[in-house]
Short mmCIF file of C-alpha atoms (C1' of nucleotides) in Angstrom, two decimals:
data_model
loop_
_atom_site.label_atom_id
_atom_site.label_comp_id
_atom_site.label_asym_id
_atom_site.label_seq_id
_atom_site.Cartn_x
_atom_site.Cartn_y
_atom_site.Cartn_z
CA MET A 13 -13.77 20.89 9.78
CA ALA A 14 -10.15 22.07 10.53
CA THR A 15 -8.45 19.01 10.24
CA LEU A 16 -8.38 15.95 7.54
CA ARG A 17 -6.59 12.71 8.66
CA ILE A 18 -6.02 10.25 6.15
CA ALA A 19 -4.52 7.00 6.72
CA THR A 20 -3.38 4.05 4.75
CA TRP A 21 -2.89 0.42 5.26
CA ASN A 22 -1.93 -2.61 3.16
CA ILE A 23 -4.05 -4.69 5.66
CA ASN A 24 -3.49 -8.35 4.17
CA SER A 25 -6.90 -9.60 4.20
CA VAL A 26 -9.70 -7.52 5.45
CA ARG A 27 -11.64 -10.45 6.92
CA LEU A 28 -8.76 -11.37 9.32
CA ARG A 29 -7.39 -8.01 10.53
CA ARG A 30 -11.09 -6.48 10.65
CA PRO A 31 -10.69 -6.75 14.91
CA LEU A 32 -7.33 -4.34 14.43
CA LEU A 33 -8.84 -1.42 12.49
CA ALA A 34 -10.45 -0.77 16.46
CA GLU A 35 -6.55 -0.50 17.34
CA LEU A 36 -5.41 1.24 14.23
CA VAL A 37 -8.68 4.07 14.87
CA ALA A 38 -7.67 4.29 18.58
CA ALA A 39 -4.15 5.12 17.65
CA LEU A 40 -4.58 7.58 14.65
CA ASP A 41 -8.11 8.13 14.82
CA PRO A 42 -8.49 8.66 10.87
CA ASP A 43 -11.18 10.85 8.71
CA VAL A 44 -10.32 8.54 6.59
CA LEU A 45 -8.91 5.72 5.93
CA CYS A 46 -7.39 3.77 2.49
CA LEU A 47 -6.34 0.07 2.74
CA GLN A 48 -4.90 -2.24 0.05
CA GLU A 49 -4.84 -6.19 -0.47
CA THR A 50 -7.97 -6.62 1.18
CA LYS A 51 -8.41 -10.44 -0.29
CA CYS A 52 -12.07 -10.23 -0.65
CA PRO A 53 -14.59 -10.18 -3.31
CA ASP A 54 -17.47 -7.90 -2.82
CA GLU A 55 -20.17 -9.62 -1.87
CA LEU A 56 -18.11 -10.85 1.04
CA PHE A 57 -16.94 -6.87 2.47
CA PRO A 58 -17.31 -6.75 5.83
CA LEU A 59 -19.74 -3.92 5.43
CA GLU A 60 -21.63 -3.78 8.56
CA GLU A 61 -18.73 -4.77 10.94
CA ILE A 62 -16.79 -1.36 9.24
CA ARG A 63 -19.99 0.81 9.61
CA ALA A 64 -20.20 -0.29 13.65
CA GLN A 65 -16.80 0.82 13.42
CA GLY A 66 -17.51 4.41 13.05
CA PHE A 67 -16.85 4.57 9.48
CA PRO A 68 -20.50 4.76 7.12
CA HIS A 69 -19.51 5.93 3.87
CA ILE A 70 -17.27 2.92 2.57
CA ALA A 71 -16.23 1.81 -1.26
CA HIS A 72 -14.75 -1.55 -1.86
CA ARG A 73 -13.36 -3.28 -5.54
CA GLY A 74 -12.35 -6.72 -4.36
CA MET A 75 -11.63 -9.76 -5.61
CA LYS A 76 -11.32 -13.32 -4.75
CA GLY A 77 -8.11 -14.32 -3.24
CA TYR A 78 -5.62 -11.62 -4.11
CA ASN A 79 -5.43 -7.93 -4.25
CA GLY A 80 -8.05 -5.55 -3.12
CA VAL A 81 -8.54 -1.79 -1.90
CA ALA A 82 -11.08 -0.12 0.01
CA VAL A 83 -12.02 3.34 1.31
CA LEU A 84 -13.55 3.63 4.81
CA SER A 85 -14.84 7.15 5.71
CA ARG A 86 -16.52 9.21 8.34
CA ILE A 87 -17.08 11.94 5.84
CA PRO A 88 -19.12 11.58 2.36
CA PHE A 89 -17.57 10.69 -0.92
CA GLU A 90 -18.16 10.03 -4.42
CA ILE A 91 -16.60 7.66 -6.38
CA ARG A 92 -15.11 8.03 -9.23
CA HIS A 93 -16.31 5.76 -12.00
CA ASP A 94 -14.11 7.12 -15.38
CA ASP A 95 -10.75 6.08 -13.89
CA PRO A 96 -8.49 3.37 -16.22
CA ASN A 97 -8.52 -0.05 -16.12
CA TRP A 98 -4.80 -0.79 -15.39
CA CYS A 99 -3.24 -2.54 -17.77
CA SER A 100 -6.59 -3.71 -19.08
CA LYS A 101 -6.67 -6.37 -15.75
CA GLY A 102 -9.51 -5.39 -13.89
CA ASP A 103 -7.55 -6.49 -11.30
CA CYS A 104 -8.43 -4.01 -7.86
CA ARG A 105 -5.33 -2.09 -7.86
CA HIS A 106 -6.79 1.38 -7.53
CA LEU A 107 -10.14 3.07 -6.01
CA GLY A 108 -10.56 6.94 -6.61
CA VAL A 109 -12.85 9.14 -4.41
CA ALA A 110 -13.93 12.83 -4.48
CA LEU A 111 -14.31 13.28 -0.43
CA ASP A 112 -17.02 16.05 0.15
CA VAL A 113 -15.06 18.90 2.71
CA PRO A 114 -15.55 22.73 2.91
CA GLY A 115 -14.16 24.62 0.45
CA GLY A 116 -14.97 21.90 -2.22
CA PRO A 117 -13.60 18.21 -3.17
CA ILE A 118 -10.61 16.85 -2.91
CA GLU A 119 -9.30 13.92 -5.05
CA LEU A 120 -8.24 10.82 -3.34
CA HIS A 121 -6.83 8.00 -5.00
CA ASP A 122 -5.98 4.75 -3.47
CA PHE A 123 -3.39 2.70 -4.93
CA TYR A 124 -2.23 -0.81 -5.01
CA VAL A 125 0.70 -1.32 -7.33
CA PRO A 126 2.02 -5.05 -8.77
CA ALA A 127 4.81 -6.38 -6.24
CA GLY A 128 6.48 -6.63 -9.36
CA GLY A 129 8.12 -10.51 -8.41
CA ASP A 130 11.39 -12.02 -7.85
CA THR A 131 13.55 -10.92 -10.80
CA PRO A 132 14.17 -7.19 -11.43
CA ASP A 133 13.97 -8.21 -15.50
CA ARG A 134 10.83 -7.78 -17.46
CA GLU A 135 12.05 -10.16 -20.07
CA VAL A 136 12.17 -12.80 -17.87
CA ASN A 137 9.92 -12.35 -15.43
CA PRO A 138 5.92 -10.97 -16.58
CA LYS A 139 5.32 -9.75 -12.58
CA PHE A 140 7.95 -7.53 -12.90
CA ALA A 141 6.74 -6.28 -16.58
CA HIS A 142 3.26 -5.86 -15.08
CA LYS A 143 4.75 -3.58 -12.03
CA LEU A 144 6.40 -1.35 -14.91
CA ASP A 145 3.84 -1.31 -17.55
CA PHE A 146 1.53 -0.37 -14.16
CA VAL A 147 3.21 2.75 -13.01
CA ALA A 148 3.99 3.89 -16.91
CA GLU A 149 0.43 4.29 -17.55
CA ALA A 150 0.05 5.17 -14.00
CA THR A 151 2.18 8.27 -15.38
CA ALA A 152 1.08 8.66 -18.48
CA TRP A 153 -2.42 9.48 -17.24
CA THR A 154 -1.37 11.51 -14.44
CA ARG A 155 0.16 13.32 -17.19
CA SER A 156 -3.00 14.17 -18.99
CA ARG A 157 -4.51 15.65 -16.37
CA GLY A 158 -1.89 17.97 -15.55
CA PRO A 159 -0.49 18.74 -12.10
CA ALA A 160 -2.70 17.68 -9.25
CA ARG A 161 -5.16 20.29 -7.44
CA ARG A 162 -6.89 19.40 -4.61
CA SER A 163 -5.56 15.87 -4.26
CA VAL A 164 -4.31 13.18 -2.32
CA LEU A 165 -2.65 9.83 -3.72
CA VAL A 166 -2.13 7.08 -1.05
CA GLY A 167 -1.44 3.38 -1.10
CA ASP A 168 1.51 0.42 -1.17
CA LEU A 169 2.92 1.46 -4.06
CA ASN A 170 5.78 -1.19 -3.37
CA ILE A 171 8.52 0.99 -4.52
CA ALA A 172 11.21 2.28 -1.69
CA PRO A 173 12.53 5.62 -3.81
CA CYS A 174 14.97 7.10 -1.39
CA GLU A 175 18.63 5.70 -0.06
CA HIS A 176 16.95 5.98 3.77
CA ASP A 177 13.84 4.00 2.70
CA VAL A 178 15.27 0.89 2.66
CA TRP A 179 17.99 -0.66 5.03
CA SER A 180 20.56 -0.66 2.62
CA HIS A 181 20.62 1.18 -0.25
CA LYS A 182 24.08 -1.03 -1.48
CA GLN A 183 22.51 -4.46 -0.77
CA MET A 184 18.97 -3.55 -1.74
CA PHE A 185 20.55 -2.08 -5.05
CA GLY A 186 19.07 -5.20 -7.07
CA VAL A 187 16.33 -6.44 -5.30
CA VAL A 188 12.66 -5.52 -6.35
CA SER A 189 11.01 -2.54 -4.57
CA HIS A 190 14.24 -0.51 -5.18
CA THR A 191 16.15 -0.88 -8.35
CA PRO A 192 17.53 2.13 -10.56
CA VAL A 193 14.33 1.20 -12.79
CA GLU A 194 11.96 1.52 -10.11
CA VAL A 195 13.27 4.35 -8.58
CA GLU A 196 12.81 6.07 -11.79
CA ALA A 197 9.50 5.06 -12.29
CA LEU A 198 7.68 6.09 -9.48
CA THR A 199 9.51 9.23 -9.17
CA GLY A 200 8.51 9.81 -12.93
CA TRP A 201 5.49 9.48 -11.63
CA GLN A 202 5.42 12.17 -8.90
CA ALA A 203 6.83 14.68 -11.06
CA ALA A 204 4.03 14.31 -13.46
CA GLY A 205 1.16 15.39 -11.41
CA GLU A 206 3.74 17.56 -9.35
CA TRP A 207 3.00 15.87 -6.17
CA HIS A 208 4.80 16.11 -2.64
CA ASP A 209 5.63 13.46 -0.86
CA ALA A 210 3.94 13.93 2.36
CA LEU A 211 6.10 11.71 4.52
CA ARG A 212 9.42 13.02 3.32
CA HIS A 213 7.79 16.58 4.17
CA PHE A 214 8.05 15.69 7.79
CA VAL A 215 11.40 13.41 8.03
CA PRO A 216 14.34 14.50 6.53
CA SER A 217 16.05 12.55 3.51
CA ASP A 218 19.02 11.18 5.91
CA GLN A 219 16.44 9.56 8.39
CA LYS A 220 15.59 5.66 7.89
CA LEU A 221 12.05 5.87 6.89
CA TYR A 222 10.12 2.34 6.74
CA THR A 223 6.66 0.95 6.82
CA TRP A 224 6.81 -2.97 5.66
CA TRP A 225 9.39 -5.60 7.33
CA SER A 226 9.20 -8.94 6.61
CA TYR A 227 7.38 -11.89 7.82
CA ARG A 228 10.08 -13.97 7.51
CA ALA A 229 12.82 -12.30 8.93
CA LYS A 230 13.71 -14.32 12.81
CA ASP A 231 13.12 -10.73 14.63
CA TRP A 232 12.10 -8.00 12.36
CA GLU A 233 12.07 -5.38 15.08
CA ALA A 234 16.15 -6.49 15.79
CA SER A 235 17.10 -6.71 12.07
CA ASP A 236 15.12 -4.03 11.30
CA ARG A 237 15.52 -4.48 7.74
CA GLY A 238 12.26 -2.44 6.39
CA ARG A 239 11.39 -0.59 3.58
CA ARG A 240 9.50 2.60 2.64
CA LEU A 241 6.47 0.36 0.55
CA ASP A 242 3.58 3.06 1.46
CA HIS A 243 3.27 6.58 0.34
CA VAL A 244 1.22 9.76 1.05
CA TRP A 245 1.49 12.10 -1.86
CA VAL A 246 -0.27 15.23 -2.00
CA SER A 247 -0.68 17.83 -4.45
CA GLY A 248 1.08 20.99 -4.46
CA ASP A 249 -2.02 23.04 -3.09
CA LEU A 250 -2.03 21.21 -0.33
CA ALA A 251 1.58 21.08 0.67
CA GLY A 252 1.00 24.26 3.01
CA THR A 253 -1.52 22.35 5.17
CA LEU A 254 0.35 19.43 5.69
CA SER A 255 0.51 19.51 9.39
CA ARG A 256 1.15 15.88 11.22
CA HIS A 257 2.16 12.58 10.14
CA GLN A 258 2.59 8.96 11.73
CA VAL A 259 3.66 5.35 11.02
CA LEU A 260 2.56 3.45 13.29
CA LYS A 261 5.35 0.82 13.72
CA PRO A 262 3.85 -0.82 16.59
CA ALA A 263 1.43 -1.95 14.58
CA ARG A 264 4.02 -4.59 13.30
CA ASN A 265 3.70 -6.12 16.68
CA TRP A 266 -0.36 -6.69 16.81
CA PRO A 267 -1.29 -10.01 17.13
CA GLN A 268 -1.73 -11.53 13.54
CA ALA A 269 0.19 -8.52 12.23
CA SER A 270 0.08 -7.38 8.40
CA ASP A 271 3.89 -7.06 7.40
CA HIS A 272 2.62 -3.43 6.32
CA VAL A 273 1.89 -0.36 9.18
CA PRO A 274 -0.47 2.36 9.02
CA VAL A 275 0.17 5.60 7.79
CA MET A 276 -1.41 8.66 8.74
CA VAL A 277 -0.98 12.27 7.41
CA GLU A 278 -3.06 15.24 8.44
CA LEU A 279 -4.06 18.31 6.97
CA ALA A 280 -5.39 21.56 8.41
CA LEU A 281 -7.38 22.71 5.83
"C1'" DA B 16 22.91 -19.42 -3.42
"C1'" DT B 17 19.26 -20.58 -0.57
"C1'" DG B 18 15.15 -20.08 2.34
"C1'" DG B 19 12.96 -18.09 5.64
"C1'" DT B 20 6.79 -16.75 6.98
"C1'" DG B 21 2.23 -15.10 6.42
"C1'" DG B 22 -2.87 -15.33 3.54
"C1'" DG B 23 -6.17 -17.13 0.42
"C1'" DG B 24 -8.83 -21.60 0.29
"C1'" DA B 25 -7.77 -25.89 -0.72
"C1'" DA B 26 -3.24 -27.30 -4.74
"C1'" DC B 27 -0.57 -23.95 -5.59
"C1'" DC B 28 -1.28 -18.99 -5.88
"C1'" DC B 29 0.17 -14.73 -4.13
"C1'" DA B 30 3.62 -11.74 -1.13
#
DNA sequence: ATGGTGGGGAACCCA
């Protein structure tokens, strides 16, 4: 294979938005698509419909009502079964696979980091504490494995680390997703694996870059108060293969849109 | 300071 296209999307209910996957495939043509917030118990996952949309290889880890991740693939893979049970909660926020590609397997990790609630104070807000604990655990795990090699990490990390990953660095300073403690935690995680930020590889750090716009805006496009919550990281040895990227902003205007848009990165292997 | 809009699934939980 000449290229490997990996996409990630917080689909916010795989059953409700499963028809939109055809739009995504038409626009991005991904070899592998990682989903978050599938909100679907495993026994109800729409396996056959998604296979029919061109993804014969599917892994899903879901639960009733909340969370849930899935990997949809044209390429065979093996599910990793020995990854941590994050914060001992068993709450379906991570799925790791080994993609069977020429040149040896590529590890792919699909993460859905806790959103963290409204108050950025771990003493009064257990959701914020969970978010920080989750990232701390992931960082320790990453560090224990050494610098990432032939690996890609994607997902809704629910943190916008850079100044221009939010519409206003000043006004977002105290808002969960862009507080200094979260930014420090995320950049520490990234550093622990020597990961490369694939989207910022393509988009200069002085340019705005968003993947999420709130449902609560009267006109999301006019106000454009977005955040970059969705990420693609690649290991150092793959950074030189980064050949293309796409943030599918038009998806925010699809009927019954998710509040996140799909993001795609292409590797020239 | 507040509430704004969604999804899940049947009262509030979560984002």
